[in-house]
Amino acid sequence: MQGNGQAAVTYYVGVDVGSASVRAALVDGRGTVVAHAEQPIQVWEPQQDHYEQSSADIWAACCSVTKKVVSGVDAGLIRGLGFDATCSLVVLDKQFQPLAVNCEGQNHRNVVMWMDHRAVRQVEHINATQHRVLSYVGGAMSVEMQPPKLLWLKENLPDSWEKAGCFFDLPDFLSWKATGVAARSLCTVVCKWTYTSDRGWDDTFWEMIGLEDLVKDKYEKIGKQVLSPGEAVGKGLSPEAARELGLPEGLAVAASLIDAHAGGLGVIGADVTGHDLPCENQPITSRLAMICGTSSCHMGVSEKPIFVPGVWGPYFSAMVPGLWLNEGGQSATGKLIDHVVRGHVAFPELQSKAAASAHTIYTYLNSHLDLIKKSLPVGFLTVDLHVWPDFHGNRSPLTDLTLKGMVVGLTLSRGLDELALIYLATIQAIAFGTRHILETMQEAGHAISTLFLCGGLSKNPLFVQMHADITGKPVVLSQEVEAVLVGAAILGACASGDFASIQEAMARMGRIGRVVQPNHEHRRFYDKKYEVFLKLVEHQREYRSIMNS
């Protein structure tokens, strides 16, 4: 409690379930993270392109990290709780117990992860229908969405399909565990399940793709009650969940968000007054939120629906109430950088030298690039080295799951210099992928002037500068590095009733930390590299055509 007659400090808890860990934060009403905790969660990869998790393991981690961040805090000052999570599929039986999503019958492995690509044949079947709902996912559904995964389960695990009582998107599973209310968030069902805010579920779609049993069940298994993100769920925390989380019973719990959308919420509405940015005094539609972690998502909003080929959406009120959302994405970014760096023959040397200098491997690589660049700008070191980054297929804007990664310009060098260069070229390739998405969105009608970055990769100054230079747009970084957690806390703040709207909470709790400007003198070099970048995918398609002829 503050003295001198000032109002009491209020806190909100944000819980974020990522691909490899669960994090929680205690956030105050100004958007400052005052406590933070993290705990790893298990991932199983029983075969190629199959990625599974355990909802029990995830919930246990949620409880552990939440207890840590609220320890010693007056419970009466905590006003709300918000969850975000990856858009993974949780399967429960009719008694709401975990149900196997694998051929081994391991019931504790009951989550099909977002990045699981087992349902390739099923998504091809769905896209071949050309059903009207596909116009809201860029014209073609992704294998990472839920309908193809559901169809895979029905076709490959009929026993699990018959026993299933409930299919949750992971963010909705968390709000159900917290409250006992099986409501779904508009964010999850619109973005990943084909629900529309005006028409609801489309019976003809589910019947056409072979999941007519969900229609007969009146959508009981996938969601009959849908709430807007930030809306209070039920009567708040149940007694059981309150004990497990270390929070007061009845605490306001918000309808959840997908993790990328929570990151967007945490950064895109920040007050930019006085930072000399092109988006100042312009509507929020001039901003693009980029959430950069294991994968990357590119979130742009508009006042009217904009249909962008190869980009998901438009989704009404899926992130910011009253606005349409388009979502581009790259399926592997942080995961790709790790793959390239850790798989290089010089990685043990890098690991040893980074440890000796008490730096992370990426801080050391950035420093090493500065040493070898001589008089050149760092980015120019890759004049003869080019990467196509779709090692896990292309999500946007080409929507081609079959595309593969490419590297052009390799030599016989096996040392640390070569590792640093391929690391730089990979980061540049990811930034060129962002430029490709951005240009596609702008050609369709978006008018974006400024990038707002958050997530783990936004901590890497080289990654940030390359995105500024290659897109030619300023990059805004959040004052709070954990902007996704701030976004989750914003949901809790809205559910508590302390803010009149999500927009008000975004403006109050999302704050700018640093602005990175593009170096326009390097534009010609990156324009040339971008031309090469686009040629790479042309060549890949050409040689595949030859081999398949």
GROMACS .gro file of C-alpha atoms in nm, residues 47-495:
model
  449
   47GLN     CA    1   0.850  -3.983  -3.506
   48GLN     CA    2   0.932  -3.721  -3.767
   49ASP     CA    3   0.689  -3.427  -3.770
   50HIS     CA    4   0.502  -3.561  -3.462
   51TYR     CA    5   0.534  -3.333  -3.158
   52GLU     CA    6   0.338  -3.406  -2.840
   53GLN     CA    7   0.303  -3.270  -2.489
   54SER     CA    8   0.113  -3.347  -2.168
   55SER     CA    9  -0.166  -3.120  -2.045
   56ALA     CA   10  -0.102  -3.243  -1.688
   57ASP     CA   11   0.265  -3.149  -1.714
   58ILE     CA   12   0.172  -2.807  -1.856
   59TRP     CA   13  -0.085  -2.734  -1.582
   60ALA     CA   14   0.157  -2.844  -1.307
   61ALA     CA   15   0.415  -2.600  -1.448
   62CYS     CA   16   0.152  -2.322  -1.458
   63CYS     CA   17   0.080  -2.379  -1.090
   64SER     CA   18   0.448  -2.388  -0.995
   65VAL     CA   19   0.549  -2.063  -1.169
   66THR     CA   20   0.235  -1.877  -1.056
   67LYS     CA   21   0.299  -1.966  -0.692
   68LYS     CA   22   0.653  -1.833  -0.728
   69VAL     CA   23   0.557  -1.492  -0.867
   70VAL     CA   24   0.283  -1.423  -0.612
   71SER     CA   25   0.481  -1.548  -0.312
   72GLY     CA   26   0.485  -1.285  -0.037
   73VAL     CA   27   0.239  -1.055  -0.217
   74ASP     CA   28  -0.082  -0.945  -0.046
   75ALA     CA   29  -0.347  -1.151  -0.226
   76GLY     CA   30  -0.592  -0.864  -0.194
   77LEU     CA   31  -0.380  -0.657  -0.433
   78ILE     CA   32  -0.398  -0.919  -0.712
   79ARG     CA   33  -0.695  -0.833  -0.930
   80GLY     CA   34  -0.695  -1.065  -1.231
   81LEU     CA   35  -0.540  -1.360  -1.413
   82GLY     CA   36  -0.483  -1.406  -1.786
   83PHE     CA   37  -0.351  -1.701  -1.986
   84ASP     CA   38  -0.197  -1.733  -2.328
   85ALA     CA   39  -0.054  -2.043  -2.492
   86THR     CA   40   0.055  -2.199  -2.818
   87CYS     CA   41  -0.232  -2.308  -3.040
   88SER     CA   42  -0.183  -2.677  -2.962
   89LEU     CA   43  -0.466  -2.931  -2.954
   90VAL     CA   44  -0.562  -3.083  -2.615
   91VAL     CA   45  -0.765  -3.407  -2.618
   92LEU     CA   46  -0.967  -3.524  -2.315
   93ASP     CA   47  -1.202  -3.818  -2.271
   94LYS     CA   48  -1.563  -3.800  -2.158
   95GLN     CA   49  -1.450  -3.783  -1.794
   96PHE     CA   50  -1.219  -3.491  -1.885
   97GLN     CA   51  -0.908  -3.707  -1.841
   98PRO     CA   52  -0.609  -3.701  -2.082
   99LEU     CA   53  -0.652  -3.917  -2.392
  100ALA     CA   54  -0.373  -4.046  -2.617
  101VAL     CA   55  -0.292  -3.867  -2.944
  102ASN     CA   56  -0.031  -4.128  -3.035
  103CYS     CA   57  -0.020  -4.481  -3.170
  104GLU     CA   58   0.151  -4.603  -2.851
  105GLY     CA   59  -0.164  -4.536  -2.647
  106GLN     CA   60   0.020  -4.313  -2.399
  107ASN     CA   61  -0.269  -4.115  -2.249
  108HIS     CA   62  -0.048  -3.864  -2.068
  109ARG     CA   63   0.077  -3.751  -2.411
  110ASN     CA   64  -0.257  -3.590  -2.502
  111VAL     CA   65  -0.148  -3.267  -2.672
  112VAL     CA   66  -0.076  -3.236  -3.045
  113MET     CA   67   0.163  -2.941  -3.060
  114TRP     CA   68   0.110  -2.647  -3.290
  115MET     CA   69   0.424  -2.735  -3.489
  116ASP     CA   70   0.315  -3.097  -3.543
  117HIS     CA   71   0.291  -3.163  -3.917
  118ARG     CA   72   0.147  -3.515  -3.914
  119ALA     CA   73  -0.177  -3.412  -4.088
  120VAL     CA   74  -0.034  -3.326  -4.431
  121ARG     CA   75  -0.269  -3.555  -4.625
  122GLN     CA   76  -0.567  -3.431  -4.424
  123VAL     CA   77  -0.493  -3.063  -4.487
  124GLU     CA   78  -0.453  -3.133  -4.860
  125HIS     CA   79  -0.797  -3.296  -4.855
  126ILE     CA   80  -0.946  -2.996  -4.672
  127ASN     CA   81  -0.791  -2.743  -4.909
  128ALA     CA   82  -0.914  -2.938  -5.211
  129THR     CA   83  -1.273  -2.867  -5.100
  130GLN     CA   84  -1.220  -2.493  -5.163
  131HIS     CA   85  -1.487  -2.431  -4.901
  132ARG     CA   86  -1.577  -2.067  -4.838
  133VAL     CA   87  -1.430  -2.068  -4.485
  134LEU     CA   88  -1.084  -2.108  -4.640
  135SER     CA   89  -1.102  -1.748  -4.766
  136TYR     CA   90  -1.051  -1.647  -4.401
  137VAL     CA   91  -0.719  -1.833  -4.376
  138GLY     CA   92  -0.546  -1.683  -4.677
  139GLY     CA   93  -0.711  -1.922  -4.922
  140ALA     CA   94  -0.549  -2.238  -4.785
  141MET     CA   95  -0.560  -2.395  -4.440
  142SER     CA   96  -0.234  -2.465  -4.259
  143VAL     CA   97  -0.142  -2.807  -4.126
  144GLU     CA   98  -0.085  -2.626  -3.795
  145MET     CA   99  -0.458  -2.552  -3.756
  146GLN     CA  100  -0.698  -2.781  -3.571
  147PRO     CA  101  -0.937  -2.929  -3.837
  148PRO     CA  102  -0.665  -3.134  -4.012
  149LYS     CA  103  -0.537  -3.258  -3.676
  150LEU     CA  104  -0.887  -3.361  -3.575
  151LEU     CA  105  -0.933  -3.542  -3.904
  152TRP     CA  106  -0.599  -3.720  -3.856
  153LEU     CA  107  -0.712  -3.839  -3.512
  154LYS     CA  108  -1.039  -3.971  -3.650
  155GLU     CA  109  -0.870  -4.156  -3.936
  156ASN     CA  110  -0.566  -4.290  -3.750
  157LEU     CA  111  -0.675  -4.330  -3.386
  158PRO     CA  112  -1.041  -4.440  -3.405
  159ASP     CA  113  -1.038  -4.566  -3.045
  160SER     CA  114  -0.927  -4.226  -2.912
  161TRP     CA  115  -1.177  -4.055  -3.141
  162GLU     CA  116  -1.465  -4.261  -3.000
  163LYS     CA  117  -1.357  -4.202  -2.640
  164ALA     CA  118  -1.299  -3.826  -2.687
  165GLY     CA  119  -1.527  -3.598  -2.490
  166CYS     CA  120  -1.358  -3.263  -2.544
  167PHE     CA  121  -1.111  -3.099  -2.780
  168PHE     CA  122  -0.956  -2.778  -2.649
  169ASP     CA  123  -0.715  -2.528  -2.794
  170LEU     CA  124  -0.446  -2.507  -2.526
  171PRO     CA  125  -0.531  -2.146  -2.420
  172ASP     CA  126  -0.893  -2.254  -2.363
  173PHE     CA  127  -0.785  -2.564  -2.172
  174LEU     CA  128  -0.605  -2.336  -1.926
  175SER     CA  129  -0.906  -2.111  -1.860
  176TRP     CA  130  -1.119  -2.428  -1.816
  177LYS     CA  131  -0.872  -2.571  -1.563
  178ALA     CA  132  -0.879  -2.240  -1.377
  179THR     CA  133  -1.257  -2.195  -1.367
  180GLY     CA  134  -1.429  -2.522  -1.458
  181VAL     CA  135  -1.608  -2.337  -1.740
  182ALA     CA  136  -1.558  -2.489  -2.087
  183ALA     CA  137  -1.594  -2.158  -2.273
  184ARG     CA  138  -1.373  -2.091  -2.575
  185SER     CA  139  -1.196  -1.770  -2.666
  186LEU     CA  140  -1.303  -1.597  -2.985
  187CYS     CA  141  -0.930  -1.574  -3.063
  188THR     CA  142  -0.870  -1.948  -3.073
  189VAL     CA  143  -1.188  -2.063  -3.247
  190VAL     CA  144  -1.172  -1.791  -3.512
  191CYS     CA  145  -0.801  -1.824  -3.586
  192LYS     CA  146  -0.755  -2.201  -3.567
  193TRP     CA  147  -1.098  -2.368  -3.593
  194THR     CA  148  -1.288  -2.174  -3.872
  195TYR     CA  149  -1.548  -2.018  -3.639
  196THR     CA  150  -1.668  -1.675  -3.755
  197SER     CA  151  -1.790  -1.399  -3.527
  198ASP     CA  152  -2.102  -1.338  -3.738
  199ARG     CA  153  -2.203  -1.691  -3.848
  200GLY     CA  154  -2.047  -1.911  -3.580
  201TRP     CA  155  -1.971  -2.269  -3.688
  202ASP     CA  156  -2.038  -2.364  -4.050
  203ASP     CA  157  -2.205  -2.709  -4.059
  204THR     CA  158  -2.130  -2.756  -4.428
  205PHE     CA  159  -1.754  -2.726  -4.376
  206TRP     CA  160  -1.733  -2.996  -4.110
  207GLU     CA  161  -1.964  -3.224  -4.309
  208MET     CA  162  -1.767  -3.172  -4.628
  209ILE     CA  163  -1.430  -3.263  -4.472
  210GLY     CA  164  -1.561  -3.575  -4.295
  211LEU     CA  165  -1.611  -3.451  -3.939
  212GLU     CA  166  -1.990  -3.447  -3.948
  213ASP     CA  167  -2.003  -3.612  -3.603
  214LEU     CA  168  -1.899  -3.278  -3.451
  215VAL     CA  169  -2.208  -3.120  -3.609
  216LYS     CA  170  -2.436  -3.397  -3.484
  217ASP     CA  171  -2.298  -3.334  -3.137
  218LYS     CA  172  -2.400  -2.967  -3.176
  219TYR     CA  173  -2.032  -2.871  -3.133
  220GLU     CA  174  -2.036  -2.985  -2.769
  221LYS     CA  175  -1.682  -3.122  -2.805
  222ILE     CA  176  -1.525  -2.814  -2.965
  223GLY     CA  177  -1.716  -2.528  -2.803
  224LYS     CA  178  -2.069  -2.394  -2.775
  225GLN     CA  179  -1.992  -2.087  -2.559
  226VAL     CA  180  -1.752  -1.832  -2.707
  227LEU     CA  181  -1.617  -1.528  -2.519
  228SER     CA  182  -1.418  -1.226  -2.633
  229PRO     CA  183  -1.053  -1.215  -2.520
  230GLY     CA  184  -1.031  -1.044  -2.182
  231GLU     CA  185  -1.394  -1.117  -2.093
  232ALA     CA  186  -1.438  -1.265  -1.745
  233VAL     CA  187  -1.490  -1.643  -1.746
  234GLY     CA  188  -1.758  -1.779  -1.514
  235LYS     CA  189  -1.723  -1.690  -1.147
  236GLY     CA  190  -1.346  -1.671  -1.154
  237LEU     CA  191  -1.097  -1.913  -1.000
  238SER     CA  192  -1.247  -2.235  -0.872
  239PRO     CA  193  -1.155  -2.346  -0.516
  240GLU     CA  194  -0.937  -2.629  -0.651
  241ALA     CA  195  -0.751  -2.411  -0.900
  242ALA     CA  196  -0.706  -2.136  -0.638
  243ARG     CA  197  -0.528  -2.383  -0.410
  244GLU     CA  198  -0.312  -2.515  -0.693
  245LEU     CA  199  -0.212  -2.170  -0.820
  246GLY     CA  200  -0.172  -2.000  -0.483
  247LEU     CA  201  -0.429  -1.734  -0.570
  248PRO     CA  202  -0.757  -1.628  -0.406
  249GLU     CA  203  -1.075  -1.816  -0.490
  250GLY     CA  204  -1.304  -1.617  -0.721
  251LEU     CA  205  -1.019  -1.412  -0.872
  252ALA     CA  206  -1.121  -1.280  -1.215
  253VAL     CA  207  -0.998  -1.507  -1.496
  254ALA     CA  208  -0.997  -1.378  -1.853
  255ALA     CA  209  -1.088  -1.552  -2.175
  256SER     CA  210  -0.747  -1.634  -2.315
  257LEU     CA  211  -0.535  -1.561  -2.622
  258ILE     CA  212  -0.298  -1.753  -2.844
  259ASP     CA  213   0.058  -1.663  -2.737
  260ALA     CA  214   0.143  -1.459  -3.046
  261HIS     CA  215  -0.175  -1.258  -3.006
  262ALA     CA  216  -0.090  -1.187  -2.643
  263GLY     CA  217   0.247  -1.056  -2.761
  264GLY     CA  218   0.067  -0.835  -3.011
  265LEU     CA  219  -0.156  -0.707  -2.735
  266GLY     CA  220   0.148  -0.629  -2.520
  267VAL     CA  221   0.322  -0.409  -2.778
  268ILE     CA  222   0.097  -0.286  -3.058
  269GLY     CA  223  -0.106  -0.034  -2.858
  270ALA     CA  224   0.182   0.141  -2.681
  271ASP     CA  225   0.191   0.521  -2.663
  272VAL     CA  226   0.462   0.637  -2.909
  273THR     CA  227   0.438   1.011  -2.839
  274GLY     CA  228   0.773   1.187  -2.866
  275HIS     CA  229   0.965   0.907  -3.041
  276ASP     CA  230   0.950   1.062  -3.389
  277LEU     CA  231   0.796   0.754  -3.545
  278PRO     CA  232   0.589   0.748  -3.865
  279CYS     CA  233   0.303   0.578  -3.677
  280GLU     CA  234   0.270   0.867  -3.428
  281ASN     CA  235  -0.073   1.034  -3.457
  282GLN     CA  236  -0.172   0.754  -3.695
  283PRO     CA  237  -0.423   0.476  -3.628
  284ILE     CA  238  -0.305   0.147  -3.483
  285THR     CA  239  -0.358  -0.002  -3.829
  286SER     CA  240  -0.022   0.151  -3.933
  287ARG     CA  241   0.161  -0.089  -3.699
  288LEU     CA  242   0.273  -0.450  -3.739
  289ALA     CA  243   0.340  -0.656  -3.426
  290MET     CA  244   0.604  -0.926  -3.468
  291ILE     CA  245   0.630  -1.197  -3.206
  292CYS     CA  246   0.963  -1.371  -3.257
  293GLY     CA  247   1.043  -1.692  -3.072
  294THR     CA  248   1.061  -2.056  -3.182
  295SER     CA  249   0.852  -1.938  -3.476
  296SER     CA  250   0.748  -1.585  -3.574
  297CYS     CA  251   0.405  -1.427  -3.620
  298HIS     CA  252   0.327  -1.102  -3.799
  299MET     CA  253   0.008  -0.936  -3.672
  300GLY     CA  254  -0.157  -0.647  -3.856
  301VAL     CA  255  -0.501  -0.500  -3.786
  302SER     CA  256  -0.746  -0.313  -4.007
  303GLU     CA  257  -1.080  -0.136  -3.972
  304LYS     CA  258  -1.229  -0.330  -4.264
  305PRO     CA  259  -1.159  -0.691  -4.365
  306ILE     CA  260  -0.855  -0.731  -4.591
  307PHE     CA  261  -0.808  -1.064  -4.765
  308VAL     CA  262  -0.436  -1.130  -4.812
  309PRO     CA  263  -0.329  -1.431  -5.022
  310GLY     CA  264  -0.123  -1.668  -4.811
  311VAL     CA  265  -0.182  -1.474  -4.488
  312TRP     CA  266  -0.432  -1.592  -4.227
  313GLY     CA  267  -0.743  -1.389  -4.163
  314PRO     CA  268  -0.914  -1.153  -4.171
  315TYR     CA  269  -1.035  -1.244  -3.821
  316PHE     CA  270  -1.277  -1.004  -3.653
  317SER     CA  271  -1.192  -0.907  -3.291
  318ALA     CA  272  -0.944  -1.195  -3.259
  319MET     CA  273  -0.680  -0.972  -3.096
  320VAL     CA  274  -0.803  -0.611  -3.067
  321PRO     CA  275  -1.181  -0.579  -3.021
  322GLY     CA  276  -1.355  -0.415  -3.315
  323LEU     CA  277  -1.063  -0.457  -3.557
  324TRP     CA  278  -0.988  -0.721  -3.817
  325LEU     CA  279  -0.665  -0.920  -3.778
  326ASN     CA  280  -0.435  -1.060  -4.045
  327GLU     CA  281  -0.164  -1.297  -3.928
  328GLY     CA  282   0.142  -1.388  -4.129
  329GLY     CA  283   0.399  -1.627  -3.996
  330GLN     CA  284   0.720  -1.825  -4.028
  331SER     CA  285   0.708  -2.178  -3.886
  332ALA     CA  286   1.073  -2.192  -3.778
  333THR     CA  287   1.280  -1.888  -3.681
  334GLY     CA  288   1.443  -1.923  -3.339
  335LYS     CA  289   1.432  -2.300  -3.392
  336LEU     CA  290   1.600  -2.255  -3.732
  337ILE     CA  291   1.881  -2.036  -3.593
  338ASP     CA  292   1.946  -2.293  -3.318
  339HIS     CA  293   1.941  -2.573  -3.576
  340VAL     CA  294   2.194  -2.402  -3.803
  341VAL     CA  295   2.430  -2.293  -3.525
  342ARG     CA  296   2.424  -2.608  -3.312
  343GLY     CA  297   2.455  -2.837  -3.612
  344HIS     CA  298   2.774  -2.670  -3.740
  345VAL     CA  299   3.104  -2.851  -3.697
  346ALA     CA  300   3.252  -2.544  -3.522
  347PHE     CA  301   2.978  -2.534  -3.256
  348PRO     CA  302   3.191  -2.697  -2.982
  349GLU     CA  303   3.457  -2.428  -3.036
  350LEU     CA  304   3.190  -2.157  -3.019
  351GLN     CA  305   3.045  -2.309  -2.702
  352SER     CA  306   3.385  -2.321  -2.535
  353LYS     CA  307   3.484  -1.964  -2.626
  354ALA     CA  308   3.145  -1.820  -2.531
  355ALA     CA  309   3.163  -1.991  -2.191
  356ALA     CA  310   3.518  -1.866  -2.135
  357SER     CA  311   3.407  -1.508  -2.204
  358ALA     CA  312   3.091  -1.547  -1.990
  359HIS     CA  313   2.868  -1.464  -2.290
  360THR     CA  314   2.580  -1.645  -2.457
  361ILE     CA  315   2.669  -1.814  -2.784
  362TYR     CA  316   2.473  -1.550  -2.976
  363THR     CA  317   2.634  -1.254  -2.802
  364TYR     CA  318   2.970  -1.413  -2.882
  365LEU     CA  319   2.874  -1.467  -3.249
  366ASN     CA  320   2.764  -1.104  -3.281
  367SER     CA  321   3.098  -0.990  -3.138
  368HIS     CA  322   3.285  -1.227  -3.368
  369LEU     CA  323   3.108  -1.081  -3.671
  370ASP     CA  324   3.222  -0.734  -3.561
  371LEU     CA  325   3.580  -0.864  -3.551
  372ILE     CA  326   3.578  -1.014  -3.901
  373LYS     CA  327   3.382  -0.742  -4.082
  374LYS     CA  328   3.687  -0.512  -4.116
  375SER     CA  329   3.571  -0.195  -4.292
  376LEU     CA  330   3.245  -0.343  -4.422
  377PRO     CA  331   2.905  -0.312  -4.257
  378VAL     CA  332   2.836  -0.645  -4.086
  379GLY     CA  333   2.543  -0.730  -4.314
  380PHE     CA  334   2.762  -0.707  -4.625
  381LEU     CA  335   2.967  -1.011  -4.516
  382THR     CA  336   2.708  -1.237  -4.682
  383VAL     CA  337   2.746  -1.096  -5.034
  384ASP     CA  338   2.815  -1.451  -5.160
  385LEU     CA  339   2.612  -1.646  -4.904
  386HIS     CA  340   2.235  -1.679  -4.931
  387VAL     CA  341   1.977  -1.880  -4.735
  388TRP     CA  342   1.617  -1.975  -4.805
  389PRO     CA  343   1.477  -2.028  -4.453
  390ASP     CA  344   1.185  -2.269  -4.505
  391PHE     CA  345   1.343  -2.572  -4.338
  392HIS     CA  346   0.996  -2.652  -4.193
  393GLY     CA  347   0.788  -2.540  -4.492
  394ASN     CA  348   0.647  -2.197  -4.573
  395ARG     CA  349   0.352  -2.068  -4.370
  396SER     CA  350   0.328  -1.721  -4.528
  397PRO     CA  351   0.290  -1.591  -4.788
  398LEU     CA  352   0.347  -1.897  -5.010
  399THR     CA  353   0.156  -2.147  -4.790
  400ASP     CA  354   0.369  -2.432  -4.921
  401LEU     CA  355   0.442  -2.697  -4.661
  402THR     CA  356   0.663  -2.888  -4.905
  403LEU     CA  357   0.927  -2.616  -4.946
  404LYS     CA  358   1.270  -2.695  -4.807
  405GLY     CA  359   1.560  -2.488  -4.679
  406MET     CA  360   1.841  -2.384  -4.913
  407VAL     CA  361   2.196  -2.253  -4.868
  408VAL     CA  362   2.391  -2.113  -5.162
  409GLY     CA  363   2.756  -2.012  -5.137
  410LEU     CA  364   2.918  -2.272  -4.911
  411THR     CA  365   3.294  -2.327  -4.907
  412LEU     CA  366   3.526  -2.589  -4.754
  413SER     CA  367   3.582  -2.367  -4.450
  414ARG     CA  368   3.489  -2.535  -4.123
  415GLY     CA  369   3.587  -2.272  -3.867
  416LEU     CA  370   3.420  -2.016  -3.644
  417ASP     CA  371   3.423  -1.753  -3.920
  418GLU     CA  372   3.211  -1.978  -4.141
  419LEU     CA  373   2.971  -2.051  -3.854
  420ALA     CA  374   2.932  -1.678  -3.786
  421LEU     CA  375   2.859  -1.611  -4.153
  422ILE     CA  376   2.593  -1.883  -4.188
  423TYR     CA  377   2.437  -1.754  -3.863
  424LEU     CA  378   2.423  -1.403  -4.011
  425ALA     CA  379   2.285  -1.526  -4.345
  426THR     CA  380   2.012  -1.722  -4.161
  427ILE     CA  381   1.903  -1.416  -3.963
  428GLN     CA  382   1.897  -1.215  -4.286
  429ALA     CA  383   1.688  -1.484  -4.456
  430ILE     CA  384   1.432  -1.467  -4.175
  431ALA     CA  385   1.420  -1.089  -4.216
  432PHE     CA  386   1.374  -1.126  -4.593
  433GLY     CA  387   1.086  -1.362  -4.516
  434THR     CA  388   0.933  -1.086  -4.303
  435ARG     CA  389   0.977  -0.841  -4.590
  436HIS     CA  390   0.803  -1.089  -4.823
  437ILE     CA  391   0.506  -1.114  -4.584
  438LEU     CA  392   0.498  -0.738  -4.529
  439GLU     CA  393   0.498  -0.657  -4.900
  440THR     CA  394   0.220  -0.911  -4.963
  441MET     CA  395   0.009  -0.752  -4.688
  442GLN     CA  396   0.069  -0.403  -4.822
  443GLU     CA  397  -0.016  -0.505  -5.179
  444ALA     CA  398  -0.352  -0.630  -5.045
  445GLY     CA  399  -0.434  -0.301  -4.872
  446HIS     CA  400  -0.248  -0.272  -4.542
  447ALA     CA  401  -0.051   0.051  -4.485
  448ILE     CA  402   0.220  -0.042  -4.234
  449SER     CA  403   0.492   0.204  -4.137
  450THR     CA  404   0.641   0.067  -3.813
  451LEU     CA  405   0.733  -0.275  -3.672
  452PHE     CA  406   0.679  -0.360  -3.304
  453LEU     CA  407   0.892  -0.659  -3.196
  454CYS     CA  408   0.876  -0.881  -2.890
  455GLY     CA  409   0.970  -1.236  -2.795
  456GLY     CA  410   1.301  -1.406  -2.737
  457LEU     CA  411   1.463  -1.311  -3.068
  458SER     CA  412   1.392  -0.941  -3.005
  459LYS     CA  413   1.664  -0.959  -2.738
  460ASN     CA  414   1.922  -1.017  -3.013
  461PRO     CA  415   2.039  -0.676  -3.146
  462LEU     CA  416   2.161  -0.827  -3.474
  463PHE     CA  417   1.821  -0.984  -3.541
  464VAL     CA  418   1.650  -0.650  -3.470
  465GLN     CA  419   1.887  -0.439  -3.681
  466MET     CA  420   1.863  -0.677  -3.977
  467HIS     CA  421   1.482  -0.651  -3.965
  468ALA     CA  422   1.502  -0.271  -3.964
  469ASP     CA  423   1.757  -0.256  -4.248
  470ILE     CA  424   1.595  -0.522  -4.468
  471THR     CA  425   1.236  -0.396  -4.435
  472GLY     CA  426   1.340  -0.029  -4.431
  473LYS     CA  427   1.110   0.038  -4.135
  474PRO     CA  428   1.183   0.147  -3.777
  475VAL     CA  429   1.154  -0.123  -3.512
  476VAL     CA  430   1.002  -0.050  -3.172
  477LEU     CA  431   1.103  -0.268  -2.878
  478SER     CA  432   0.893  -0.295  -2.566
  479GLN     CA  433   1.028  -0.157  -2.239
  480GLU     CA  434   0.937  -0.493  -2.091
  481VAL     CA  435   1.121  -0.770  -2.270
  482GLU     CA  436   0.847  -1.012  -2.162
  483ALA     CA  437   0.578  -0.839  -2.367
  484VAL     CA  438   0.384  -1.164  -2.417
  485LEU     CA  439   0.342  -1.192  -2.040
  486VAL     CA  440   0.233  -0.827  -2.025
  487GLY     CA  441  -0.027  -0.913  -2.291
  488ALA     CA  442  -0.156  -1.201  -2.078
  489ALA     CA  443  -0.169  -0.971  -1.775
  490ILE     CA  444  -0.363  -0.714  -1.980
  491LEU     CA  445  -0.630  -0.983  -2.027
  492GLY     CA  446  -0.649  -1.030  -1.650
  493ALA     CA  447  -0.669  -0.654  -1.601
  494CYS     CA  448  -0.967  -0.636  -1.838
  495ALA     CA  449  -1.143  -0.930  -1.669
   0.00000   0.00000   0.00000
